[in-house]
Amino acid sequence: VNSLFAITLSTLKKDIRLEWRSKDALNSMLFFSLLVVVIFSFSFDPTAEESRQIAGGLVWVAFLFAAVVALNQTWAREVRNQVLDAYRVSPAPANSLFLAKALGNFIFVVLLEALMTPLFIVFYNLRALGPAWQLIPVGILGTWALVVNGTFFAALSLRTRSREIMLPLLLFPISIPAIQGMVEATRILLAGDGSARFWIVLLLTYDVVFTTACLALFETVLQAE
Amino acid sequence: MKRLFSLLSVLTAILLAYGLYQALVAAPTERTMGDVQRIFYYHVPSAWTAFLLFFTNLIASIIYLVNKNVKADALAVSSAEVGVVFCTVVLVTGPIWARPVWGIWWTWDVRLTTTLVLWLIYVAYLMLRRFSDRAQTPILAAVLAIFGALDVPLVYFSIWFFRTQHPQPVMGKGGSLDPRMLHALLINWLAFSCFAILVCWSRYRLEMLHHEIDEAHAMESLAGASTPAASLPLNRSPR
């Protein structure tokens, strides 16, 4: 357990350091979601009272699309430099590599959300009528739901043709319940009608189920040859 | 084996013909919906068959992950492909019925949405198979099948939380369905299942033949003979 933790931490540190120096993923995600925000605002009146009802969906769709941009880059560097091959023959547990990658993506996407949320509030004139603090667990659970499966499916589509398009094709259908959970929870909290508890529990279940599945099957995918 | 296959073909043809007669002529006309209700004899058996095939795919995928048996993978790919076809039939016949009866083509009700998501997952599954490297396809596809199976209950519960509009299942509750209707339904289900098994069987044999050809090519190139790309089977790009 100790070595698993140490390897996870050092891989995570390496990824964060690389990202800190290049800021490739973060910059492209930020600009991408900014574009989504602006383009959405042309398709309906963003300040109307009814847009509160769809704002939850909007925010999450923007984050989902932006996250795919980063997720696609997850393994590219490792494949280019044959790190994955080295990892395959090394005795290091496969799951610590997976956890490091998933945590790294999680940090990047959370950072993106933290930077983009104020912009959403300003552009769409948002104000939570429900208990706003609950948006934090919804955000954390929802982001993890996207990122854990996204990291896994990015590894799954590594050796496919047209890899970049394969990731959303696999990720979106599987993510449908999670997306519904975050969108509904956010809508309820913003519009202040009812309790978001069912959706938070659903997100939690989704996270537990798929984190377990990813950890159980990642080694199989990494070693698939 | 060959005789069993022909026997099953004949049986399927007879059952499908009898099922058609049962559905269109023998079964009584429904009082409120009229003749459009007869689509039920195709919609419901297709759905059951599709679910059965997807379940077969899941079991075959798990078996493949456990013992890496080529036969399990061949069964997985054939059941997934045929399952998608039957699921498409369900998704097409549903709206045709719903339009005159409900007044709308589609509604985001729990059963409809779950079936649609299931269809999407298996289309993604087939695309992954098509796009991945030949050597890794079986493992990656089996992993995705397990993810899909884990996803379906979550989809169901998340949509069940909204109220549901689909007619409640008539089976199990008893009483509400005319026995002649039930007869037509069961005959059609039997016919569709036989048909599905027949198509799966052909597809399975095709997949095993592909496998044999691949192996033969590999052996040939190992023996240092001429380049194996000369006669690739259909649908296979050179590695």
Short mmCIF file of N, CA and C in Angstrom, two decimals, chain B residues 78-168:
data_model
loop_
_atom_site.label_atom_id
_atom_site.label_comp_id
_atom_site.label_asym_id
_atom_site.label_seq_id
_atom_site.Cartn_x
_atom_site.Cartn_y
_atom_site.Cartn_z
N SER B 78 -21.02 -11.63 -32.08
CA SER B 78 -22.25 -11.93 -32.83
C SER B 78 -23.48 -11.51 -32.05
N SER B 79 -23.50 -11.76 -30.72
CA SER B 79 -24.70 -11.39 -29.97
C SER B 79 -24.86 -9.87 -29.92
N ALA B 80 -23.74 -9.13 -29.85
CA ALA B 80 -23.86 -7.67 -29.80
C ALA B 80 -24.41 -7.13 -31.11
N GLU B 81 -23.91 -7.65 -32.23
CA GLU B 81 -24.38 -7.13 -33.53
C GLU B 81 -25.85 -7.42 -33.73
N VAL B 82 -26.25 -8.68 -33.49
CA VAL B 82 -27.66 -9.03 -33.69
C VAL B 82 -28.53 -8.30 -32.67
N GLY B 83 -28.01 -8.13 -31.44
CA GLY B 83 -28.75 -7.40 -30.42
C GLY B 83 -29.03 -5.97 -30.83
N VAL B 84 -28.05 -5.32 -31.44
CA VAL B 84 -28.26 -3.93 -31.89
C VAL B 84 -29.35 -3.88 -32.95
N VAL B 85 -29.37 -4.89 -33.83
CA VAL B 85 -30.42 -4.92 -34.87
C VAL B 85 -31.80 -5.03 -34.22
N PHE B 86 -31.95 -5.96 -33.27
CA PHE B 86 -33.25 -6.13 -32.63
C PHE B 86 -33.63 -4.90 -31.81
N CYS B 87 -32.64 -4.30 -31.16
CA CYS B 87 -32.91 -3.10 -30.36
C CYS B 87 -33.36 -1.97 -31.28
N THR B 88 -32.79 -1.89 -32.48
CA THR B 88 -33.21 -0.88 -33.44
C THR B 88 -34.67 -1.11 -33.83
N VAL B 89 -35.05 -2.38 -34.02
CA VAL B 89 -36.44 -2.69 -34.34
C VAL B 89 -37.36 -2.18 -33.23
N VAL B 90 -36.94 -2.40 -31.97
CA VAL B 90 -37.74 -1.92 -30.84
C VAL B 90 -37.89 -0.41 -30.90
N LEU B 91 -36.80 0.29 -31.14
CA LEU B 91 -36.82 1.75 -31.11
C LEU B 91 -37.58 2.33 -32.30
N VAL B 92 -37.70 1.57 -33.39
CA VAL B 92 -38.44 2.08 -34.55
C VAL B 92 -39.93 1.76 -34.41
N THR B 93 -40.26 0.53 -33.97
CA THR B 93 -41.67 0.18 -33.87
C THR B 93 -42.37 0.93 -32.74
N GLY B 94 -41.63 1.28 -31.68
CA GLY B 94 -42.23 2.00 -30.55
C GLY B 94 -42.90 3.29 -30.98
N PRO B 95 -42.16 4.22 -31.60
CA PRO B 95 -42.78 5.48 -32.02
C PRO B 95 -43.93 5.31 -33.01
N ILE B 96 -43.85 4.28 -33.89
CA ILE B 96 -44.94 4.07 -34.85
C ILE B 96 -46.24 3.78 -34.10
N TRP B 97 -46.10 3.05 -32.99
CA TRP B 97 -47.27 2.74 -32.17
C TRP B 97 -47.66 3.95 -31.32
N ALA B 98 -46.65 4.64 -30.80
CA ALA B 98 -46.92 5.70 -29.83
C ALA B 98 -47.63 6.88 -30.47
N ARG B 99 -47.31 7.16 -31.72
CA ARG B 99 -47.88 8.34 -32.38
C ARG B 99 -49.41 8.33 -32.36
N PRO B 100 -50.08 7.26 -32.86
CA PRO B 100 -51.55 7.28 -32.79
C PRO B 100 -52.10 7.07 -31.39
N VAL B 101 -51.38 6.34 -30.52
CA VAL B 101 -51.96 5.99 -29.22
C VAL B 101 -51.69 7.08 -28.18
N TRP B 102 -50.45 7.53 -28.07
CA TRP B 102 -50.12 8.57 -27.10
C TRP B 102 -50.25 9.97 -27.69
N GLY B 103 -50.22 10.04 -29.04
CA GLY B 103 -50.25 11.35 -29.69
C GLY B 103 -48.87 11.95 -29.85
N ILE B 104 -47.83 11.26 -29.38
CA ILE B 104 -46.45 11.76 -29.54
C ILE B 104 -45.58 10.62 -30.04
N TRP B 105 -44.52 10.96 -30.72
CA TRP B 105 -43.62 9.92 -31.24
C TRP B 105 -42.77 9.34 -30.12
N TRP B 106 -42.32 10.22 -29.25
CA TRP B 106 -41.31 9.80 -28.29
C TRP B 106 -41.54 10.51 -26.98
N THR B 107 -41.23 9.85 -25.88
CA THR B 107 -41.26 10.53 -24.59
C THR B 107 -40.06 10.03 -23.79
N TRP B 108 -39.53 10.88 -22.91
CA TRP B 108 -38.32 10.48 -22.18
C TRP B 108 -38.69 9.71 -20.93
N ASP B 109 -39.39 8.63 -21.15
CA ASP B 109 -39.84 7.79 -20.05
C ASP B 109 -38.77 6.75 -19.72
N VAL B 110 -38.90 6.11 -18.58
CA VAL B 110 -37.78 5.29 -18.09
C VAL B 110 -37.44 4.13 -19.03
N ARG B 111 -38.47 3.40 -19.49
CA ARG B 111 -38.14 2.24 -20.31
C ARG B 111 -37.60 2.66 -21.68
N LEU B 112 -38.21 3.70 -22.24
CA LEU B 112 -37.76 4.17 -23.56
C LEU B 112 -36.32 4.67 -23.47
N THR B 113 -36.07 5.50 -22.45
CA THR B 113 -34.74 6.09 -22.35
C THR B 113 -33.68 5.03 -22.06
N THR B 114 -34.02 4.09 -21.15
CA THR B 114 -33.05 3.05 -20.84
C THR B 114 -32.71 2.23 -22.08
N THR B 115 -33.75 1.90 -22.87
CA THR B 115 -33.50 1.14 -24.09
C THR B 115 -32.63 1.93 -25.05
N LEU B 116 -32.91 3.24 -25.15
CA LEU B 116 -32.10 4.07 -26.05
C LEU B 116 -30.65 4.11 -25.59
N VAL B 117 -30.44 4.27 -24.27
CA VAL B 117 -29.06 4.33 -23.77
C VAL B 117 -28.36 3.00 -23.99
N LEU B 118 -29.10 1.90 -23.76
CA LEU B 118 -28.54 0.57 -24.01
C LEU B 118 -28.09 0.45 -25.47
N TRP B 119 -28.94 0.94 -26.35
CA TRP B 119 -28.62 0.92 -27.79
C TRP B 119 -27.36 1.73 -28.06
N LEU B 120 -27.30 2.93 -27.45
CA LEU B 120 -26.12 3.80 -27.65
C LEU B 120 -24.86 3.11 -27.15
N ILE B 121 -24.95 2.46 -25.98
CA ILE B 121 -23.77 1.79 -25.43
C ILE B 121 -23.30 0.70 -26.37
N TYR B 122 -24.24 -0.06 -26.92
CA TYR B 122 -23.81 -1.15 -27.79
C TYR B 122 -23.36 -0.68 -29.17
N VAL B 123 -23.88 0.47 -29.62
CA VAL B 123 -23.32 1.03 -30.85
C VAL B 123 -21.88 1.47 -30.59
N ALA B 124 -21.65 2.09 -29.43
CA ALA B 124 -20.27 2.47 -29.06
C ALA B 124 -19.38 1.24 -29.00
N TYR B 125 -19.94 0.15 -28.45
CA TYR B 125 -19.21 -1.12 -28.36
C TYR B 125 -18.78 -1.59 -29.75
N LEU B 126 -19.73 -1.55 -30.70
CA LEU B 126 -19.41 -2.02 -32.05
C LEU B 126 -18.39 -1.09 -32.71
N MET B 127 -18.49 0.22 -32.43
CA MET B 127 -17.53 1.16 -33.02
C MET B 127 -16.14 0.90 -32.46
N LEU B 128 -16.07 0.63 -31.14
CA LEU B 128 -14.77 0.32 -30.54
C LEU B 128 -14.16 -0.91 -31.21
N ARG B 129 -15.00 -1.90 -31.45
CA ARG B 129 -14.49 -3.12 -32.11
C ARG B 129 -13.97 -2.80 -33.49
N ARG B 130 -14.70 -1.92 -34.19
CA ARG B 130 -14.32 -1.60 -35.56
C ARG B 130 -13.02 -0.79 -35.61
N PHE B 131 -12.82 0.07 -34.59
CA PHE B 131 -11.70 1.01 -34.67
C PHE B 131 -10.43 0.54 -33.98
N SER B 132 -10.53 -0.50 -33.15
CA SER B 132 -9.34 -0.85 -32.38
C SER B 132 -8.47 -1.84 -33.14
N ASP B 133 -7.24 -1.97 -32.66
CA ASP B 133 -6.30 -2.93 -33.24
C ASP B 133 -6.87 -4.33 -33.13
N ARG B 134 -6.67 -5.10 -34.17
CA ARG B 134 -7.25 -6.44 -34.19
C ARG B 134 -6.83 -7.27 -32.98
N ALA B 135 -5.58 -7.13 -32.56
CA ALA B 135 -5.08 -7.99 -31.49
C ALA B 135 -5.71 -7.66 -30.14
N GLN B 136 -6.10 -6.39 -29.95
CA GLN B 136 -6.62 -6.00 -28.64
C GLN B 136 -8.12 -5.92 -28.59
N THR B 137 -8.76 -5.93 -29.76
CA THR B 137 -10.21 -5.76 -29.81
C THR B 137 -10.95 -6.58 -28.76
N PRO B 138 -10.72 -7.90 -28.66
CA PRO B 138 -11.54 -8.69 -27.74
C PRO B 138 -11.46 -8.21 -26.29
N ILE B 139 -10.27 -7.89 -25.80
CA ILE B 139 -10.13 -7.48 -24.40
C ILE B 139 -10.82 -6.14 -24.17
N LEU B 140 -10.51 -5.15 -25.03
CA LEU B 140 -11.08 -3.82 -24.85
C LEU B 140 -12.60 -3.88 -24.93
N ALA B 141 -13.12 -4.65 -25.90
CA ALA B 141 -14.56 -4.74 -26.05
C ALA B 141 -15.20 -5.41 -24.83
N ALA B 142 -14.55 -6.45 -24.31
CA ALA B 142 -15.11 -7.13 -23.14
C ALA B 142 -15.17 -6.18 -21.94
N VAL B 143 -14.11 -5.36 -21.79
CA VAL B 143 -14.10 -4.39 -20.69
C VAL B 143 -15.24 -3.40 -20.84
N LEU B 144 -15.44 -2.92 -22.07
CA LEU B 144 -16.51 -1.95 -22.30
C LEU B 144 -17.88 -2.57 -22.03
N ALA B 145 -18.03 -3.85 -22.39
CA ALA B 145 -19.32 -4.52 -22.14
C ALA B 145 -19.64 -4.53 -20.65
N ILE B 146 -18.61 -4.75 -19.82
CA ILE B 146 -18.84 -4.75 -18.37
C ILE B 146 -19.23 -3.36 -17.89
N PHE B 147 -18.55 -2.33 -18.41
CA PHE B 147 -18.92 -0.96 -18.03
C PHE B 147 -20.37 -0.65 -18.43
N GLY B 148 -20.75 -1.11 -19.62
CA GLY B 148 -22.12 -0.89 -20.07
C GLY B 148 -23.12 -1.55 -19.14
N ALA B 149 -22.80 -2.78 -18.73
CA ALA B 149 -23.72 -3.51 -17.86
C ALA B 149 -23.86 -2.82 -16.51
N LEU B 150 -22.76 -2.23 -16.01
CA LEU B 150 -22.83 -1.51 -14.74
C LEU B 150 -23.66 -0.23 -14.89
N ASP B 151 -23.64 0.32 -16.10
CA ASP B 151 -24.28 1.61 -16.32
C ASP B 151 -25.80 1.50 -16.38
N VAL B 152 -26.28 0.40 -16.97
CA VAL B 152 -27.71 0.31 -17.26
C VAL B 152 -28.60 0.46 -16.01
N PRO B 153 -28.30 -0.23 -14.89
CA PRO B 153 -29.14 -0.02 -13.71
C PRO B 153 -29.14 1.43 -13.23
N LEU B 154 -27.98 2.09 -13.32
CA LEU B 154 -27.91 3.50 -12.89
C LEU B 154 -28.78 4.38 -13.78
N VAL B 155 -28.73 4.10 -15.09
CA VAL B 155 -29.59 4.86 -16.01
C VAL B 155 -31.05 4.65 -15.62
N TYR B 156 -31.38 3.37 -15.38
CA TYR B 156 -32.77 3.04 -15.06
C TYR B 156 -33.24 3.81 -13.83
N PHE B 157 -32.41 3.79 -12.76
CA PHE B 157 -32.85 4.44 -11.53
C PHE B 157 -32.92 5.95 -11.68
N SER B 158 -31.96 6.51 -12.43
CA SER B 158 -31.97 7.96 -12.55
C SER B 158 -33.20 8.43 -13.29
N ILE B 159 -33.70 7.64 -14.25
CA ILE B 159 -34.86 8.10 -15.01
C ILE B 159 -36.14 7.68 -14.32
N TRP B 160 -36.05 6.58 -13.58
CA TRP B 160 -37.22 6.12 -12.83
C TRP B 160 -37.66 7.17 -11.82
N PHE B 161 -36.70 7.99 -11.40
CA PHE B 161 -37.01 9.04 -10.42
C PHE B 161 -38.06 10.01 -10.97
N PHE B 162 -38.08 10.19 -12.29
CA PHE B 162 -39.18 10.92 -12.91
C PHE B 162 -40.34 9.95 -13.08
N ARG B 163 -41.54 10.46 -13.28
CA ARG B 163 -42.66 9.54 -13.44
C ARG B 163 -42.61 8.87 -14.79
N THR B 164 -43.15 7.67 -14.83
CA THR B 164 -43.02 6.88 -16.04
C THR B 164 -44.35 6.81 -16.79
N GLN B 165 -44.24 6.78 -18.14
CA GLN B 165 -45.44 6.85 -18.97
C GLN B 165 -45.70 5.57 -19.76
N HIS B 166 -44.65 4.75 -19.91
CA HIS B 166 -44.76 3.52 -20.71
C HIS B 166 -45.84 2.62 -20.12
N PRO B 167 -46.64 1.92 -20.98
CA PRO B 167 -47.63 1.00 -20.43
C PRO B 167 -46.95 -0.01 -19.51
N GLN B 168 -47.54 -0.25 -18.38
CA GLN B 168 -46.95 -1.21 -17.44
C GLN B 168 -46.85 -2.57 -18.11
#
